[in-house]
mmCIF file of C-alpha atoms in Angstrom:
data_model
loop_
_atom_site.group_PDB
_atom_site.id
_atom_site.type_symbol
_atom_site.label_atom_id
_atom_site.label_comp_id
_atom_site.label_asym_id
_atom_site.label_seq_id
_atom_site.Cartn_x
_atom_site.Cartn_y
_atom_site.Cartn_z
ATOM 1 C CA LEU Q 663 -69.646 17.710 60.216
ATOM 2 C CA GLY Q 664 -72.522 16.059 58.378
ATOM 3 C CA MET Q 665 -70.969 12.622 58.791
ATOM 4 C CA LEU Q 666 -70.431 13.262 62.501
ATOM 5 C CA LEU Q 667 -74.073 14.252 62.944
ATOM 6 C CA LEU Q 668 -75.308 11.189 61.033
ATOM 7 C CA ASN Q 669 -73.055 8.886 63.078
ATOM 8 C CA ALA Q 670 -74.251 10.521 66.295
ATOM 9 C CA LYS Q 671 -77.873 10.020 65.214
ATOM 10 C CA THR Q 672 -77.263 6.355 64.341
ATOM 11 C CA GLN Q 673 -75.436 5.660 67.618
ATOM 12 C CA SER Q 674 -78.121 7.444 69.658
ATOM 13 C CA ILE Q 675 -80.873 5.334 68.089
ATOM 14 C CA ALA Q 676 -78.861 2.149 68.688
ATOM 15 C CA ILE Q 677 -78.185 3.050 72.328
ATOM 16 C CA ILE Q 678 -81.815 3.985 73.048
ATOM 17 C CA SER Q 679 -83.013 0.779 71.364
ATOM 18 C CA PHE Q 680 -80.561 -1.333 73.375
ATOM 19 C CA ILE Q 681 -81.527 0.315 76.683
ATOM 20 C CA GLY Q 682 -85.196 -0.170 75.793
ATOM 21 C CA GLN Q 683 -84.605 -3.882 75.237
ATOM 22 C CA VAL Q 684 -82.764 -4.099 78.564
ATOM 23 C CA LEU Q 685 -85.632 -2.434 80.446
ATOM 24 C CA ILE Q 686 -88.221 -4.679 78.767
ATOM 25 C CA MET Q 687 -86.214 -7.784 79.626
ATOM 26 C CA ILE Q 688 -85.698 -6.688 83.245
ATOM 27 C CA ILE Q 689 -89.446 -6.089 83.681
ATOM 28 C CA ASP Q 690 -90.179 -9.442 82.024
ATOM 29 C CA SER Q 691 -87.668 -11.165 84.345
ATOM 30 C CA LEU Q 692 -89.304 -9.589 87.396
ATOM 31 C CA MET Q 693 -92.779 -10.640 86.255
ATOM 32 C CA ARG Q 694 -91.685 -14.129 85.152
ATOM 33 C CA PRO Q 695 -88.643 -15.043 87.255
ATOM 34 C CA TRP Q 696 -88.759 -18.690 86.187
ATOM 35 C CA ARG Q 697 -87.454 -17.566 82.761
ATOM 36 C CA ILE Q 698 -84.178 -16.313 84.250
ATOM 37 C CA ARG Q 699 -81.203 -18.448 83.205
ATOM 38 C CA LEU Q 700 -80.030 -19.412 86.697
ATOM 39 C CA LYS Q 701 -76.929 -21.323 85.615
ATOM 40 C CA GLU Q 702 -75.589 -18.460 83.498
ATOM 41 C CA LEU Q 703 -76.634 -15.963 86.172
ATOM 42 C CA SER Q 704 -74.712 -17.761 88.919
ATOM 43 C CA ASN Q 705 -71.642 -18.126 86.684
ATOM 44 C CA HIS Q 706 -71.547 -14.391 85.972
ATOM 45 C CA ILE Q 707 -72.169 -13.534 89.636
ATOM 46 C CA ILE Q 708 -69.040 -15.507 90.505
ATOM 47 C CA SER Q 709 -66.852 -14.310 87.632
ATOM 48 C CA ALA Q 710 -67.930 -10.659 87.540
ATOM 49 C CA GLY Q 711 -68.621 -10.019 91.227
ATOM 50 C CA ILE Q 712 -67.332 -12.564 93.728
ATOM 51 C CA SER Q 713 -63.980 -12.908 91.940
ATOM 52 C CA ALA Q 714 -63.551 -9.127 92.124
ATOM 53 C CA ILE Q 715 -63.880 -8.937 95.911
ATOM 54 C CA PHE Q 716 -60.163 -9.508 96.554
ATOM 55 C CA ILE Q 717 -58.926 -6.658 94.343
ATOM 56 C CA VAL Q 718 -61.820 -4.436 95.454
ATOM 57 C CA GLY Q 719 -61.011 -5.187 99.108
ATOM 58 C CA LEU Q 720 -57.305 -4.472 98.619
ATOM 59 C CA THR Q 721 -58.079 -1.184 96.863
ATOM 60 C CA ALA Q 722 -60.601 -0.197 99.546
ATOM 61 C CA PHE Q 723 -58.151 -1.059 102.343
ATOM 62 C CA LEU Q 724 -55.383 1.090 100.836
ATOM 63 C CA ILE Q 725 -57.771 3.972 100.110
ATOM 64 C CA GLY Q 726 -59.053 3.761 103.691
ATOM 65 C CA ILE Q 727 -55.508 3.963 105.047
ATOM 66 C CA VAL Q 728 -54.666 6.966 102.861
ATOM 67 C CA LEU Q 729 -57.876 8.833 103.743
ATOM 68 C CA ALA Q 730 -57.519 8.254 107.479
ATOM 69 C CA TYR Q 731 -53.814 9.125 107.561
ATOM 70 C CA GLN Q 732 -54.106 12.318 105.501
ATOM 71 C CA GLY Q 733 -57.249 13.343 107.375
ATOM 72 C CA ALA Q 734 -55.622 12.784 110.763
ATOM 73 C CA VAL Q 735 -52.537 14.783 109.759
ATOM 74 C CA MET Q 736 -54.608 17.741 108.516
ATOM 75 C CA LEU Q 737 -56.994 17.723 111.486
ATOM 76 C CA GLU Q 738 -54.085 17.443 113.918
ATOM 77 C CA SER Q 739 -53.158 21.082 113.271
ATOM 78 C CA PHE Q 740 -56.619 22.060 114.582
ATOM 79 C CA GLY Q 741 -56.392 19.755 117.587
ATOM 80 C CA ALA Q 742 -59.296 17.670 116.287
ATOM 81 C CA SER Q 743 -57.629 14.500 115.004
ATOM 82 C CA VAL Q 744 -60.337 12.300 116.485
ATOM 83 C CA LEU Q 745 -62.873 13.827 114.072
ATOM 84 C CA VAL Q 746 -61.240 11.756 111.349
ATOM 85 C CA VAL Q 747 -63.447 8.859 112.505
ATOM 86 C CA ASP Q 748 -66.640 10.817 111.808
ATOM 87 C CA ILE Q 749 -65.610 12.620 108.629
ATOM 88 C CA MET Q 750 -63.851 9.781 106.846
ATOM 89 C CA GLY Q 751 -66.465 7.269 107.970
ATOM 90 C CA ILE Q 752 -69.267 9.287 106.362
ATOM 91 C CA ILE Q 753 -67.265 9.955 103.178
ATOM 92 C CA THR Q 754 -66.340 6.291 102.875
ATOM 93 C CA LEU Q 755 -69.877 4.963 103.273
ATOM 94 C CA ARG Q 756 -71.526 7.559 101.037
ATOM 95 C CA GLU Q 757 -68.993 8.098 98.274
ATOM 96 C CA ILE Q 758 -65.535 6.554 98.336
ATOM 97 C CA ALA Q 759 -66.259 2.841 98.851
ATOM 98 C CA PRO Q 760 -69.160 2.638 96.322
ATOM 99 C CA LEU Q 761 -67.244 4.693 93.777
ATOM 100 C CA MET Q 762 -63.932 2.814 94.030
ATOM 101 C CA ALA Q 763 -65.614 -0.609 94.062
ATOM 102 C CA SER Q 764 -67.678 0.297 90.980
ATOM 103 C CA ILE Q 765 -64.639 1.629 89.104
ATOM 104 C CA VAL Q 766 -62.681 -1.570 89.782
ATOM 105 C CA VAL Q 767 -65.633 -3.744 88.707
ATOM 106 C CA ALA Q 768 -66.098 -1.557 85.615
ATOM 107 C CA GLY Q 769 -62.469 -2.113 84.643
ATOM 108 C CA ARG Q 770 -62.845 -5.875 85.038
ATOM 109 C CA SER Q 771 -66.384 -6.614 83.910
ATOM 110 C CA ALA Q 772 -67.169 -4.015 81.243
ATOM 111 C CA SER Q 773 -64.074 -5.024 79.292
ATOM 112 C CA SER Q 774 -64.789 -8.724 79.837
ATOM 113 C CA PHE Q 775 -68.394 -8.468 78.652
ATOM 114 C CA THR Q 776 -67.413 -6.480 75.556
ATOM 115 C CA ALA Q 777 -64.651 -8.909 74.604
ATOM 116 C CA GLN Q 778 -66.805 -12.003 75.177
ATOM 117 C CA ILE Q 779 -69.803 -10.753 73.199
ATOM 118 C CA GLY Q 780 -67.544 -9.273 70.520
ATOM 119 C CA VAL Q 781 -65.829 -12.620 69.943
ATOM 120 C CA MET Q 782 -69.230 -14.344 69.861
ATOM 121 C CA LYS Q 783 -70.275 -11.907 67.162
ATOM 122 C CA ILE Q 784 -67.096 -12.436 65.140
ATOM 123 C CA THR Q 785 -67.439 -16.220 65.299
ATOM 124 C CA GLU Q 786 -71.152 -15.850 64.414
ATOM 125 C CA GLU Q 787 -72.320 -17.619 67.562
ATOM 126 C CA LEU Q 788 -75.053 -15.004 68.033
ATOM 127 C CA TYR Q 789 -76.370 -15.607 64.510
ATOM 128 C CA ALA Q 790 -76.263 -19.358 65.121
ATOM 129 C CA MET Q 791 -78.368 -18.903 68.260
ATOM 130 C CA GLU Q 792 -80.944 -16.904 66.290
ATOM 131 C CA THR Q 793 -81.031 -19.620 63.621
ATOM 132 C CA MET Q 794 -81.676 -22.266 66.292
ATOM 133 C CA GLY Q 795 -84.574 -20.224 67.676
ATOM 134 C CA PHE Q 796 -82.832 -18.870 70.803
ATOM 135 C CA ALA Q 797 -82.980 -15.176 71.709
ATOM 136 C CA PRO Q 798 -79.339 -14.027 72.091
ATOM 137 C CA PHE Q 799 -80.429 -11.072 74.183
ATOM 138 C CA ARG Q 800 -82.072 -13.293 76.782
ATOM 139 C CA PHE Q 801 -79.261 -15.860 76.850
ATOM 140 C CA VAL Q 802 -76.239 -13.557 76.519
ATOM 141 C CA VAL Q 803 -77.078 -10.057 77.759
ATOM 142 C CA MET Q 804 -79.630 -10.482 80.543
ATOM 143 C CA PRO Q 805 -77.631 -12.912 82.738
ATOM 144 C CA ARG Q 806 -74.729 -10.459 82.743
ATOM 145 C CA ILE Q 807 -76.862 -7.445 83.615
ATOM 146 C CA LEU Q 808 -78.856 -9.235 86.321
ATOM 147 C CA ALA Q 809 -75.647 -10.708 87.770
ATOM 148 C CA LEU Q 810 -74.095 -7.277 88.333
ATOM 149 C CA ILE Q 811 -77.373 -5.847 89.654
ATOM 150 C CA PHE Q 812 -77.524 -8.631 92.259
ATOM 151 C CA VAL Q 813 -73.838 -8.812 93.197
ATOM 152 C CA MET Q 814 -72.820 -5.129 93.330
ATOM 153 C CA PRO Q 815 -74.442 -4.537 96.763
ATOM 154 C CA VAL Q 816 -72.337 -7.416 98.132
ATOM 155 C CA VAL Q 817 -69.150 -6.027 96.568
ATOM 156 C CA ILE Q 818 -69.794 -2.518 97.910
ATOM 157 C CA LEU Q 819 -70.699 -3.910 101.337
ATOM 158 C CA CYS Q 820 -67.315 -5.665 101.466
ATOM 159 C CA ALA Q 821 -65.589 -2.465 100.301
ATOM 160 C CA ASP Q 822 -67.293 -0.511 103.113
ATOM 161 C CA PHE Q 823 -66.141 -2.852 105.879
ATOM 162 C CA ILE Q 824 -62.598 -3.319 104.560
ATOM 163 C CA SER Q 825 -62.071 0.418 104.028
ATOM 164 C CA LEU Q 826 -63.333 1.171 107.541
ATOM 165 C CA PHE Q 827 -60.999 -1.503 108.893
ATOM 166 C CA GLY Q 828 -58.105 0.262 107.189
ATOM 167 C CA GLN Q 829 -59.157 3.533 108.782
ATOM 168 C CA ALA Q 830 -59.467 1.876 112.203
ATOM 169 C CA PHE Q 831 -55.958 0.471 111.763
ATOM 170 C CA VAL Q 832 -54.557 3.952 111.056
ATOM 171 C CA CYS Q 833 -56.451 5.487 113.983
ATOM 172 C CA ASN Q 834 -55.007 2.816 116.259
ATOM 173 C CA TRP Q 835 -51.459 3.252 114.939
ATOM 174 C CA TYR Q 836 -51.313 7.037 114.485
ATOM 175 C CA LEU Q 837 -53.775 8.348 117.067
ATOM 176 C CA GLY Q 838 -53.562 5.568 119.656
ATOM 177 C CA LEU Q 839 -57.308 5.021 119.388
ATOM 178 C CA ASP Q 840 -58.073 1.357 120.094
ATOM 179 C CA PHE Q 841 -60.557 -0.544 117.965
ATOM 180 C CA GLU Q 842 -63.263 -0.583 120.635
ATOM 181 C CA SER Q 843 -63.096 3.197 121.041
ATOM 182 C CA TYR Q 844 -63.116 3.603 117.258
ATOM 183 C CA LEU Q 845 -66.283 1.497 116.957
ATOM 184 C CA ASP Q 846 -67.963 3.354 119.829
ATOM 185 C CA ARG Q 847 -67.292 6.741 118.267
ATOM 186 C CA PHE Q 848 -68.210 5.534 114.801
ATOM 187 C CA SER Q 849 -71.555 4.081 115.919
ATOM 188 C CA ALA Q 850 -72.337 7.214 117.941
ATOM 189 C CA ASN Q 851 -71.571 9.783 115.225
ATOM 190 C CA VAL Q 852 -72.160 8.092 111.852
ATOM 191 C CA ASP Q 853 -75.827 7.525 110.983
ATOM 192 C CA MET Q 854 -77.002 4.384 109.230
ATOM 193 C CA ARG Q 855 -78.506 6.549 106.467
ATOM 194 C CA HIS Q 856 -75.005 7.138 105.091
ATOM 195 C CA PHE Q 857 -74.567 3.391 104.711
ATOM 196 C CA TRP Q 858 -77.914 3.025 102.914
ATOM 197 C CA VAL Q 859 -77.135 5.959 100.601
ATOM 198 C CA GLY Q 860 -74.014 4.146 99.405
ATOM 199 C CA LEU Q 861 -75.794 0.823 99.080
ATOM 200 C CA VAL Q 862 -78.740 2.237 97.088
ATOM 201 C CA LYS Q 863 -76.321 3.187 94.310
ATOM 202 C CA ALA Q 864 -74.983 -0.366 93.975
ATOM 203 C CA PRO Q 865 -77.594 -2.024 91.698
ATOM 204 C CA ILE Q 866 -77.763 1.081 89.496
ATOM 205 C CA PHE Q 867 -73.987 1.135 89.068
ATOM 206 C CA GLY Q 868 -74.060 -2.598 88.320
ATOM 207 C CA ALA Q 869 -76.745 -2.160 85.660
ATOM 208 C CA VAL Q 870 -74.829 0.700 84.023
ATOM 209 C CA ILE Q 871 -71.533 -1.223 83.916
ATOM 210 C CA ALA Q 872 -73.109 -4.368 82.450
ATOM 211 C CA THR Q 873 -75.266 -2.473 79.950
ATOM 212 C CA ILE Q 874 -72.315 -0.511 78.583
ATOM 213 C CA GLY Q 875 -70.148 -3.631 78.369
ATOM 214 C CA CYS Q 876 -72.818 -5.593 76.487
ATOM 215 C CA LEU Q 877 -73.736 -2.632 74.252
ATOM 216 C CA ARG Q 878 -70.139 -2.193 73.082
ATOM 217 C CA GLY Q 879 -69.873 -5.933 72.515
ATOM 218 C CA TYR Q 880 -72.855 -5.793 70.158
ATOM 219 C CA GLU Q 881 -71.160 -2.949 68.248
ATOM 220 C CA VAL Q 882 -68.218 -5.141 67.194
ATOM 221 C CA ASN Q 883 -68.253 -5.110 63.394
ATOM 222 C CA GLY Q 884 -66.498 -8.379 62.608
ATOM 223 C CA SER Q 885 -62.808 -7.479 62.894
ATOM 224 C CA THR Q 886 -60.486 -8.322 65.771
ATOM 225 C CA GLU Q 887 -59.276 -4.716 65.774
ATOM 226 C CA SER Q 888 -62.774 -3.488 66.655
ATOM 227 C CA VAL Q 889 -62.823 -5.819 69.673
ATOM 228 C CA GLY Q 890 -59.792 -4.047 71.157
ATOM 229 C CA LYS Q 891 -61.107 -0.565 70.380
ATOM 230 C CA LEU Q 892 -64.575 -1.214 71.755
ATOM 231 C CA THR Q 893 -63.228 -2.992 74.839
ATOM 232 C CA THR Q 894 -61.195 0.116 75.679
ATOM 233 C CA LYS Q 895 -64.188 2.311 74.870
ATOM 234 C CA SER Q 896 -66.497 0.305 77.124
ATOM 235 C CA VAL Q 897 -64.164 0.684 80.124
ATOM 236 C CA VAL Q 898 -63.795 4.436 79.577
ATOM 237 C CA ASN Q 899 -67.555 4.883 79.107
ATOM 238 C CA ALA Q 900 -68.412 2.767 82.162
ATOM 239 C CA ILE Q 901 -66.010 4.660 84.446
ATOM 240 C CA PHE Q 902 -67.212 8.036 83.127
ATOM 241 C CA TRP Q 903 -70.888 7.221 83.703
ATOM 242 C CA ILE Q 904 -70.188 5.793 87.153
ATOM 243 C CA ILE Q 905 -68.487 9.044 88.187
ATOM 244 C CA ALA Q 906 -71.192 11.183 86.543
ATOM 245 C CA LEU Q 907 -74.011 9.242 88.216
ATOM 246 C CA ASP Q 908 -72.225 9.370 91.558
ATOM 247 C CA ALA Q 909 -71.955 13.162 91.258
ATOM 248 C CA ALA Q 910 -75.661 13.382 90.381
ATOM 249 C CA PHE Q 911 -76.621 11.145 93.312
ATOM 250 C CA SER Q 912 -74.478 13.225 95.644
ATOM 251 C CA VAL Q 913 -76.258 16.441 94.669
ATOM 252 C CA ILE Q 914 -79.730 14.857 94.778
ATOM 253 C CA PHE Q 915 -79.262 13.193 98.176
ATOM 254 C CA THR Q 916 -77.744 16.364 99.625
ATOM 255 C CA GLU Q 917 -80.609 18.514 98.351
ATOM 256 C CA LEU Q 918 -83.083 16.005 99.803
ATOM 257 C CA GLN Q 919 -81.134 16.115 103.091
ATOM 258 C CA ILE Q 920 -80.623 12.371 103.054
#
């Protein structure tokens, strides 16, 4: 029990210190944007975000089909199948699309960041950078975090549209509701605030995913076995915190009547 408490204390201090460094660097980047490593930033935007759009879109499309089909079947017994446009549209914009897109990106990017930084630590690249006078945190961690903060709104925006397209396809096939009628009903009954609620979460989810991935990468202790363990741990942690934050946002926005 004593060892567990000491380990928990050590890990808590390390996590708080890492998050503090991240916040300081983000503020410094906002105040002095010319210090941002644009080449590394653009590379990570492409690899961590743009490259994920296909799998995110496919997942969102299938989830949209399932939601619309199951919703239409259940509402059909009440003679209100057409309400599937309103209900599933709101759920998709507020919760489902941001959550599913973030989980997919967490599975891809958190593991990738942990493995990359872990290997750099094993091969002593980080120590070599320090010896040469470069700050590893600025060159290695910040481009990854800023990349996901910038690109996650784009990924979630794509997930929104593709998921809604899947729902429109089901409404056309199962309910006989043509696309024009679907869009008319959707625009009349789904407020734009639901779209903005989902989009506001995007940069926060991106920052959480990247921070956890980089944090676990820095925890690699020099063995290849630790890379595998911490890569798995980073994915699990990232997905857990995405779901927990989404639940917290849902309660807060509901209580604020947003």
